[in-house]
Tab-separated table of C-alpha atoms and ligand atoms in Angstrom:
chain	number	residue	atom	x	y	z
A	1381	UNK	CA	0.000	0.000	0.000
A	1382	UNK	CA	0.872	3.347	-0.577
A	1383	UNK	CA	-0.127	6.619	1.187
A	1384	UNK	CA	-0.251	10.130	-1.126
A	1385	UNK	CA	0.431	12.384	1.300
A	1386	UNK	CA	0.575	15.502	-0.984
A	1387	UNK	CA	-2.306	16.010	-3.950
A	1388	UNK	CA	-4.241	18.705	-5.071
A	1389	UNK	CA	-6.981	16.554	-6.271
A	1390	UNK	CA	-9.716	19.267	-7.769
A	1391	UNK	CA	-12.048	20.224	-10.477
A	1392	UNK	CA	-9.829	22.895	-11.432
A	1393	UNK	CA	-7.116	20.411	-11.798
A	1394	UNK	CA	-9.074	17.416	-13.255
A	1395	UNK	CA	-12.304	17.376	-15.008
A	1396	UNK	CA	-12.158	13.321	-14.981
A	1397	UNK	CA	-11.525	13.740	-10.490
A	1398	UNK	CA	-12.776	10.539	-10.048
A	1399	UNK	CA	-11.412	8.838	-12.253
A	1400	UNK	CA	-8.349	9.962	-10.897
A	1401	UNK	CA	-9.194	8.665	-7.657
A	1402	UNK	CA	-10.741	5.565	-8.615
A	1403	UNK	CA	-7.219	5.110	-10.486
A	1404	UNK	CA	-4.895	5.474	-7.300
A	1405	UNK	CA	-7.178	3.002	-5.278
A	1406	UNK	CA	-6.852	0.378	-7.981
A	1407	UNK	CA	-3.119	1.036	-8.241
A	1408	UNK	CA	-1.878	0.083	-4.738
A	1409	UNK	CA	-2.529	4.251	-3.003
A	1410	UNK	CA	-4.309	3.421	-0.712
A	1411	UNK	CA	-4.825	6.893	0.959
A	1412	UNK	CA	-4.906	10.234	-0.079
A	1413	UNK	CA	-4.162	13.164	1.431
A	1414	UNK	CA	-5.556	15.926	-0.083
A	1415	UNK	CA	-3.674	19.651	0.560
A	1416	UNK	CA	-5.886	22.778	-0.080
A	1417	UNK	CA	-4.207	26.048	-0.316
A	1418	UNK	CA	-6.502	28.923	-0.777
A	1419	UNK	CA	-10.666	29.193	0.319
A	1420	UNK	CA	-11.562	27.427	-2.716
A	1421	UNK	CA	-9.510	24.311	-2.892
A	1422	UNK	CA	-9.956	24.072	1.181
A	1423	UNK	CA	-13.702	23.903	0.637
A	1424	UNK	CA	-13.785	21.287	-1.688
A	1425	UNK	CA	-10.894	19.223	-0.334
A	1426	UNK	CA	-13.237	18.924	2.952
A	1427	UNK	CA	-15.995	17.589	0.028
A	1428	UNK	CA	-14.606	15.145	-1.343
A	1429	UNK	CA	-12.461	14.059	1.836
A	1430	UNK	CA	-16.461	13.381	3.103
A	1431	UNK	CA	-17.052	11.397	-0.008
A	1432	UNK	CA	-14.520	8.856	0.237
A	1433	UNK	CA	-13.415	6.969	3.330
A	1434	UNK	CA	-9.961	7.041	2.489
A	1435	UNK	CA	-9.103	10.597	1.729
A	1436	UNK	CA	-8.540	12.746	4.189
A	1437	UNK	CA	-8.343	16.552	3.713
A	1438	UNK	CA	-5.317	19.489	4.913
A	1439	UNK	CA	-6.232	23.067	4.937
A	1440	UNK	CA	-4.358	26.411	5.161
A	1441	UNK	CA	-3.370	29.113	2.932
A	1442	UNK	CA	-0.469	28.546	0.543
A	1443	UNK	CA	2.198	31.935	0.866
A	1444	UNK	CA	1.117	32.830	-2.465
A	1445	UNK	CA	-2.352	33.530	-0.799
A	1446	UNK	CA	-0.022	36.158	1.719
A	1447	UNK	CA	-1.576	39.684	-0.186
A	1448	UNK	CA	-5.348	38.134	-0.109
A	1449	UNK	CA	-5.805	36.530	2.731
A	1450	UNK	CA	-8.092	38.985	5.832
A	1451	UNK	CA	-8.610	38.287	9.631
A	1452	UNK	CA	-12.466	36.626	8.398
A	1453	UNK	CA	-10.251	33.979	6.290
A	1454	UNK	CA	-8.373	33.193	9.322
A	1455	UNK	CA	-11.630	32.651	11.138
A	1456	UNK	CA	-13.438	30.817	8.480
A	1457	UNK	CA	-10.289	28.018	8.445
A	1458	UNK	CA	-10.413	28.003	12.006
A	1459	UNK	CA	-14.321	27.088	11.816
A	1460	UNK	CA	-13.461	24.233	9.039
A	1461	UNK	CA	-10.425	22.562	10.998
A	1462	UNK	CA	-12.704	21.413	13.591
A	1463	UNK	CA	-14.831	19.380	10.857
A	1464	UNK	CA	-13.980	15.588	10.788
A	1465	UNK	CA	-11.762	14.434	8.055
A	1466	UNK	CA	-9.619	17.539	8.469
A	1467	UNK	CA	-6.395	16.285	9.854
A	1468	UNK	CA	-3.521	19.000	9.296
A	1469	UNK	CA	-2.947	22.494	8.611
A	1470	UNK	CA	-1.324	23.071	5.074
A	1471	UNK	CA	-0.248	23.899	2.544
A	1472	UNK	CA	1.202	26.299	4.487
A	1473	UNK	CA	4.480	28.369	4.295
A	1474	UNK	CA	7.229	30.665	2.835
A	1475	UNK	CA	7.891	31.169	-1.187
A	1476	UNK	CA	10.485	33.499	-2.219
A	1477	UNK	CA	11.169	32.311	-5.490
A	1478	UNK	CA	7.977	33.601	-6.980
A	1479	UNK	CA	8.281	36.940	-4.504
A	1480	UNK	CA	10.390	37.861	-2.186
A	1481	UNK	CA	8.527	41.433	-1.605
A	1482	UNK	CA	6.371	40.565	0.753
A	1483	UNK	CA	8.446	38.800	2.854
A	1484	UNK	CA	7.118	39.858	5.861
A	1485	UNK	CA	3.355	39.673	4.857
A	1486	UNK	CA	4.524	35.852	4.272
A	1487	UNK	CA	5.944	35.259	7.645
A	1488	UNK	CA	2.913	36.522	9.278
A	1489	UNK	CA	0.313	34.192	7.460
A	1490	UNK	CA	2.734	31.379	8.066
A	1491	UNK	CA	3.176	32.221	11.574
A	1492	UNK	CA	-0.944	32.564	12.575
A	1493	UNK	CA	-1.647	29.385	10.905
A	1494	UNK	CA	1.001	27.502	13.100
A	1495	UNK	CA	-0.323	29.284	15.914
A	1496	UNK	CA	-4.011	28.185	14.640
A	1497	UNK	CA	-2.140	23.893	14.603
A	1498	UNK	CA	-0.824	24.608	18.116
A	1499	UNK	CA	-4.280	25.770	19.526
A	1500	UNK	CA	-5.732	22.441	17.469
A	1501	UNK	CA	-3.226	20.356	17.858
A	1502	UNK	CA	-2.959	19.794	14.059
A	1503	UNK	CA	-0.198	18.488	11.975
A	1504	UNK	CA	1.152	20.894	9.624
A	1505	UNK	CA	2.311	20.389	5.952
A	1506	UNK	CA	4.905	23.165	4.712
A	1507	UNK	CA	6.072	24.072	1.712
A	1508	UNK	CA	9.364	26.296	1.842
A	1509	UNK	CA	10.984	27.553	-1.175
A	1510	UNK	CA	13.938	29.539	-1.781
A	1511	UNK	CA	13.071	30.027	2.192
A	1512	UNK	CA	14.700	27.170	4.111
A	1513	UNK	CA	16.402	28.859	6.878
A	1514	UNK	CA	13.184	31.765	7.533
A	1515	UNK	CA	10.646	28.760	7.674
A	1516	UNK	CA	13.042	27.001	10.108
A	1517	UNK	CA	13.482	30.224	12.182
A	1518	UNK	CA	9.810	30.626	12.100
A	1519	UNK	CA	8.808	26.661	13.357
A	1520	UNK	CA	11.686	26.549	15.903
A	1521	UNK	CA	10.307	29.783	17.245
A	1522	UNK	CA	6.617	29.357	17.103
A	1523	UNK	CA	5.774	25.769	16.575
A	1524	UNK	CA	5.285	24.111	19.861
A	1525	UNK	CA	6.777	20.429	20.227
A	1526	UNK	CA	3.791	18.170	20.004
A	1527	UNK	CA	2.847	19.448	16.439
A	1528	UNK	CA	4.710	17.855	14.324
A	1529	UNK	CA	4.187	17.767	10.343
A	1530	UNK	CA	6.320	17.254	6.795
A	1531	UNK	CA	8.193	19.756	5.191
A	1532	UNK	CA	6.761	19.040	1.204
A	1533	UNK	CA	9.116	18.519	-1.723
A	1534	UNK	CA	12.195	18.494	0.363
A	1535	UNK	CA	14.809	20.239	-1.541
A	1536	UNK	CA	17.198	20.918	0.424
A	1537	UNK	CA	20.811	19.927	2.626
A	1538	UNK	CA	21.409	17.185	5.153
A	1539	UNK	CA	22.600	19.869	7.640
A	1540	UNK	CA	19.066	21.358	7.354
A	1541	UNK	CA	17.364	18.391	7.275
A	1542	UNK	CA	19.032	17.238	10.517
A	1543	UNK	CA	17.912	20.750	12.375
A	1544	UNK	CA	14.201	19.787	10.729
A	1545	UNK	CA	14.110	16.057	12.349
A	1546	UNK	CA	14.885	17.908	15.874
A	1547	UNK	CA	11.489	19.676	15.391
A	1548	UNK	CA	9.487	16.897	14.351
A	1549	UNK	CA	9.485	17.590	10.636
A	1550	UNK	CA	9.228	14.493	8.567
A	1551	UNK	CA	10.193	15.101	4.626
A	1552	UNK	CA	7.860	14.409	1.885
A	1553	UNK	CA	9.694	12.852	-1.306
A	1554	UNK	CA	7.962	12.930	-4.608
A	1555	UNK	CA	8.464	12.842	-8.705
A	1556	UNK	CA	11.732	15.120	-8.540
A	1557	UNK	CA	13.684	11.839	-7.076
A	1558	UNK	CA	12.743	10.632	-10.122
A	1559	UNK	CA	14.525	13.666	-12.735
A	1560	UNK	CA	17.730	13.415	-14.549
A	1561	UNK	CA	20.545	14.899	-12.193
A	1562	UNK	CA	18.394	15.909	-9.601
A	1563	UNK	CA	20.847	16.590	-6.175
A	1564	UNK	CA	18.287	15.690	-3.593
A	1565	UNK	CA	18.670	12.236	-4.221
A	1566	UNK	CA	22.186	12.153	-2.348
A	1567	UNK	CA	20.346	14.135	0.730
A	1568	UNK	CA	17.697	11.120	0.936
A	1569	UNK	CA	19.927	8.444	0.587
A	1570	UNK	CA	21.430	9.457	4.143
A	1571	UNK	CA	17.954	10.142	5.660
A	1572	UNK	CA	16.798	7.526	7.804
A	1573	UNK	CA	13.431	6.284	6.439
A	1574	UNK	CA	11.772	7.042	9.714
A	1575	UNK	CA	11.596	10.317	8.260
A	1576	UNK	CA	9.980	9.854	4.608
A	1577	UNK	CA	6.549	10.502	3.779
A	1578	UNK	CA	5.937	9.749	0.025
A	1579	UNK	CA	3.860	12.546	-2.222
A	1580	UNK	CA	3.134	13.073	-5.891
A	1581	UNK	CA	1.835	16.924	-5.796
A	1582	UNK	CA	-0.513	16.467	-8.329
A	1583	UNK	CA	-1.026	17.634	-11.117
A	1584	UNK	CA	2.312	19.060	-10.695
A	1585	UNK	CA	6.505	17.191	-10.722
A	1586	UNK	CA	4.988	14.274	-12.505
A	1587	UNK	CA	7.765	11.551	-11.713
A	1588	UNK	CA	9.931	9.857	-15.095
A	1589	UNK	CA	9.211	8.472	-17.245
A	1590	UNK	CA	6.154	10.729	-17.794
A	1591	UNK	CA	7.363	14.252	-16.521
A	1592	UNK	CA	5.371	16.893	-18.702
A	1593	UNK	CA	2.042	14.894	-18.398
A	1594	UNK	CA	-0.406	16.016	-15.695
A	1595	UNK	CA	0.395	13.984	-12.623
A	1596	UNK	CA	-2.156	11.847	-10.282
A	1597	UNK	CA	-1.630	10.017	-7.205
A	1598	UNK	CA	-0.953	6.697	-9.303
A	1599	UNK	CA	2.553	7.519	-9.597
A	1600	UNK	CA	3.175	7.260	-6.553
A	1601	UNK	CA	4.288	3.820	-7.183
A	1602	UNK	CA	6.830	5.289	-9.571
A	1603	UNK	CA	8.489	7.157	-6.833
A	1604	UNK	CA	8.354	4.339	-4.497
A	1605	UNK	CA	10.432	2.308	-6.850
A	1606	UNK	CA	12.670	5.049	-7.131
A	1607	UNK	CA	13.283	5.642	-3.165
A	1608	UNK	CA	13.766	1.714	-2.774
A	1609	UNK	CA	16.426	1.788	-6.014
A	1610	UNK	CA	17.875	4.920	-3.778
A	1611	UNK	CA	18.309	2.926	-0.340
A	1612	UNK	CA	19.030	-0.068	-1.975
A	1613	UNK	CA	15.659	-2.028	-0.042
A	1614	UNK	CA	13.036	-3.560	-1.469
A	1615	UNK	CA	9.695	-2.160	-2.839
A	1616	UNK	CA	6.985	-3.567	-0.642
A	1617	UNK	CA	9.132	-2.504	2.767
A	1618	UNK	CA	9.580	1.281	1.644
A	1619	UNK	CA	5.776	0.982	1.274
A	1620	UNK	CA	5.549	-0.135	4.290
A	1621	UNK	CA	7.623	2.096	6.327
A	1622	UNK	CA	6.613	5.544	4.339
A	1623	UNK	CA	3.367	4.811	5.049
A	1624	UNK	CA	3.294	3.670	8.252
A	1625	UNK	CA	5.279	7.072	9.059
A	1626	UNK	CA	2.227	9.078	7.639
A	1627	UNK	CA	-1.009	6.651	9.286
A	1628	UNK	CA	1.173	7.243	12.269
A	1629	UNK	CA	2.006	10.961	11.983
A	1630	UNK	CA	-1.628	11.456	11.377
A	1631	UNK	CA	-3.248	9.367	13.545
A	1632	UNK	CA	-5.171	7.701	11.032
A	1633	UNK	CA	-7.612	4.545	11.496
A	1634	UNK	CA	-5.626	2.107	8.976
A	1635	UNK	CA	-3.871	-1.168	9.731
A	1636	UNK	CA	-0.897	-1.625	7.932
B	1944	LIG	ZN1	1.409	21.337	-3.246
């Protein structure tokens, strides 16, 4: 079995959604965990995380949401993350590759919505670019211990990733494993896998062979190949351990 922990599963994304779905559960996913990251996609990953038993829905607003986002959004995502099948807060975090002009507008969403998964006691999911050492400043300050959570698309050096593991942080590996001379592969391949959470992003960094097609969660079992090639273990037990790491992170009603 596999778990998805990162998709953005949505009619915006998908027109066939599911199909996509029905897809993954044929192909050995056997959870998905579905990341909204602005009021739209949070509404209807709560929807369809009530339509299927195995999908379960995260909610936040993504740092590209920073300029938008008003005191009455904060208060409407604190009314949904009470609702059942809502089981983390995310995607939430720092971008600076897109903009790096609003840093501190950034910072500030980043840092009520961890204060929002410490009140809760929700997992978070992050998603840090061109930001590493500001989002860990910002969890090391304000994150308190038991919320834990997965930094998405990990991308970047052992030394961080080591600082990361002392907070909780588990790192979620998807389709860029997968890429031609990618340089996180080297990083993962010392990472004890008590600390990977597998995650296609989809639609986005479908995994090879089919990078430049839309992604869905059924590739998943491409990158699982890819991290047991990596550590040099077999298939089935990196299924296994990744995700057992996220039923466990997440408190989720699954035997494995
Ligand atoms: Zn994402």
């Amino acid at each position: 079995m596999l778990v998805d922990t990162h998709c953005h599963i949505e009619s915006d994304n998908y027109n066939d959604k599911d199909d996509v779905i029905k897809r993954a559960f044929n192909n050995n996913v056997k959870i998905l965990i579905i990341n909204g990251y602005d009021k739209k996609s949070n509404k209807e990953a709560i929807e369809t995380a009530n339509k299927y038993e195995n999908i379960y829905a995260t909610i936040g607003y993504h740092p590209s949401e920073a300029d938008k986002i008003a005191i009455d959004d904060l208060k409407l995502l604190e009314e949904q993350l009470m609702m059942n099948k809502v089981i983390g807060i995310g995607e939430i975090g720092l971008d600076y590759y897109w903009t790096n002009e609003n840093k501190d507008i950034q910072k500030e969403l980043f840092i009520k919505q961890i204060l929002l998964a410490n009140k809760y006691n929700k997992n978070i999911i992050v998603h840090s670019r061109d930001a590493i050492e500001d989002t860990y400043e910002i969890l090391k300050k304000y994150k308190k211990e038991s919320v834990k959570g997965i930094l998405h698309n990990y991308s970047s050096s052992l030394e961080m990733a080591e600082k990361f593991i002392k907070l909780g942080m588990l790192f979620g590996i998807g389709g860029v494993v997968t890429f031609k001379n990618n340089k996180i592969i080297e990083v993962i391949k010392k990472i004890s896998m008590e600390y990977i959470v597998l995650e296609t992003d989809s639609p986005y960094l479908t995994p090879d062979p089919y990078r430049g097609k839309k992604n869905e969660p059924f590739y998943l079992n491409l990158i699982a190949n890819k991290l047991a090639e990596t550590k040099a273990k077999d298939v089935n037990e990196v299924c296994e351990i990744t995700s057992r790491n996220a039923v466990t992170l997440f408190d989720l009603n699954y035997k494995i």
